[in-house]
Coordinates of C-alpha atoms in Angstrom, one line a residue:
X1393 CA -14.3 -38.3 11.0
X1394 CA -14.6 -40.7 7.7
X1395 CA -12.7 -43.4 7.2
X1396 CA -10.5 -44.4 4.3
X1397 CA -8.5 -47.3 3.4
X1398 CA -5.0 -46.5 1.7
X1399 CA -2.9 -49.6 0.2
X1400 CA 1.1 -48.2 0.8
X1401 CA 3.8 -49.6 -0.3
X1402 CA 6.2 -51.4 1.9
X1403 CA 8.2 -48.5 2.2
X1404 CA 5.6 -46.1 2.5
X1405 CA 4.4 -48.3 5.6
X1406 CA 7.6 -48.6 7.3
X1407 CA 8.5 -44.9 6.9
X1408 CA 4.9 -44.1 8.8
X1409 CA 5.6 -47.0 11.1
X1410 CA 9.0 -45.4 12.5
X1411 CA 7.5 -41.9 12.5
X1412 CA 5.0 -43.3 15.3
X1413 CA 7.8 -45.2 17.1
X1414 CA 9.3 -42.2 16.6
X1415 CA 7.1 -40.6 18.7
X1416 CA 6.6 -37.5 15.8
X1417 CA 3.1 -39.0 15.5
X1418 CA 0.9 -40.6 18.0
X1419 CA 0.0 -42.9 15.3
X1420 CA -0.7 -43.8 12.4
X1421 CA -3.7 -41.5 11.3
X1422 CA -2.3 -38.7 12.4
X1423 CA 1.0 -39.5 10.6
X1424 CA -1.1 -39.6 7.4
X1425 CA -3.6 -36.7 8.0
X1426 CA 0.1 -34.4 8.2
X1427 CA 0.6 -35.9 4.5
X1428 CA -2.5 -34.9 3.3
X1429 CA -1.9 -31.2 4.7
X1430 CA 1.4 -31.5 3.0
X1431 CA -0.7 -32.3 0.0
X1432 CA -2.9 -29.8 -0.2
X1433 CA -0.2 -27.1 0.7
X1434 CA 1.7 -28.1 -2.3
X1435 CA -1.2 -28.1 -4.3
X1436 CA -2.1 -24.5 -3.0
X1437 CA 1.2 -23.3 -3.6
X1438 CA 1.6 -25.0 -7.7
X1439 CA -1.9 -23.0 -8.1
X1440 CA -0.6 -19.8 -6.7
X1441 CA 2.7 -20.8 -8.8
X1442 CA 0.4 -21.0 -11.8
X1443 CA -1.1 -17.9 -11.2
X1444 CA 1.5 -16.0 -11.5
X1445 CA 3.3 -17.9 -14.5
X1446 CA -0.2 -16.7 -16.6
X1447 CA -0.3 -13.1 -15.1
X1448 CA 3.2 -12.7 -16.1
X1449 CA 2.9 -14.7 -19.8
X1450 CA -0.6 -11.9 -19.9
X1451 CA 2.0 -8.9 -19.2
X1452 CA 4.4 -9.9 -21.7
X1453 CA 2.0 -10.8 -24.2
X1454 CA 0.8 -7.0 -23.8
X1455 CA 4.2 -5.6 -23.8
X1456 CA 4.6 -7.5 -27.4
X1457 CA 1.1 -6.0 -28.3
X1458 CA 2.0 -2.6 -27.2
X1459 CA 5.7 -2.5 -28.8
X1460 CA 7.1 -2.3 -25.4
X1461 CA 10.1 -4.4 -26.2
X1462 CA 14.1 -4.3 -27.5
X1463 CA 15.3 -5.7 -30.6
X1464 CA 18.3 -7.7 -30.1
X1465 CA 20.9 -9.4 -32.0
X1466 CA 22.8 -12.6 -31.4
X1467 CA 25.4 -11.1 -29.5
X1468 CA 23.0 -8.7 -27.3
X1469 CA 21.4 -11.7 -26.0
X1470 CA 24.5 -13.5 -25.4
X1471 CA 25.3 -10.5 -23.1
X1472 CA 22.2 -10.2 -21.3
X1473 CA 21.9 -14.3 -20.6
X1474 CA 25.5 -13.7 -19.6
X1475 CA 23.6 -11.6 -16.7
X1476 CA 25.2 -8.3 -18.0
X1477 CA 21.9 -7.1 -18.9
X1478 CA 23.4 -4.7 -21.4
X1479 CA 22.6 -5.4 -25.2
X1480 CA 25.4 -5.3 -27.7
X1481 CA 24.5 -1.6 -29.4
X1482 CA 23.0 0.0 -26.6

C-alpha cells in the first residue's frame, strides 16, 4: 500500500487522535483512508449533481427552442413562486 505524508492542522490531528482512542478507528491510517472514501463519495455525488443540473439546463433550453413555454406577467410569477403554481390569467 503507498505511503503518503499529510501535514494536518492541530485540530485536524486531535480530531483523528480521539477517533482512535475512540476506538471508531484502529488507528490512525485507517481513520484517514475513511476520509478519503468520504472524499471521493462527495466527489461522485457533485458529478452526478452536475449531471443532472446540465441535462435539466439541455431540456429547458429545448423547451425555449421549441416554444414549449408560458408567458407570464409580474403577478403570475408572484403566484407561482408563491407555490400556487397557477398564473394570474390562466
Amino acid at each position: 500500500m503507498p505511503t503518503r505524508n499529510v501535514n494536518l492542522t492541530d485540530d485536524q490531528d486531535a480530531f483523528v487522535e480521539e477517533m482512535v482512542k475512540s476506538g471508531k478507528y484502529q488507528n490512525a491510517s485507517e481513520a484517514m483512508r475513511d476520509a478519503v472514501r468520504g472524499l471521493q463519495q462527495r466527489w461522485r455525488e457533485d458529478e452526478l449533481k452536475l449531471e443532472l443540473l446540465r441535462k435539466s439546463i439541455d431540456s429547458g433550453m429545448a423547451d425555449l427552442e421549441n416554444g414549449n413555454y408560458d408567458d407570464m406577467d409580474d403577478a403570475g410569477l408572484e403566484s407561482w413562486l408563491a407555490g400556487t403554481g397557477t398564473p394570474a390569467g390562466a
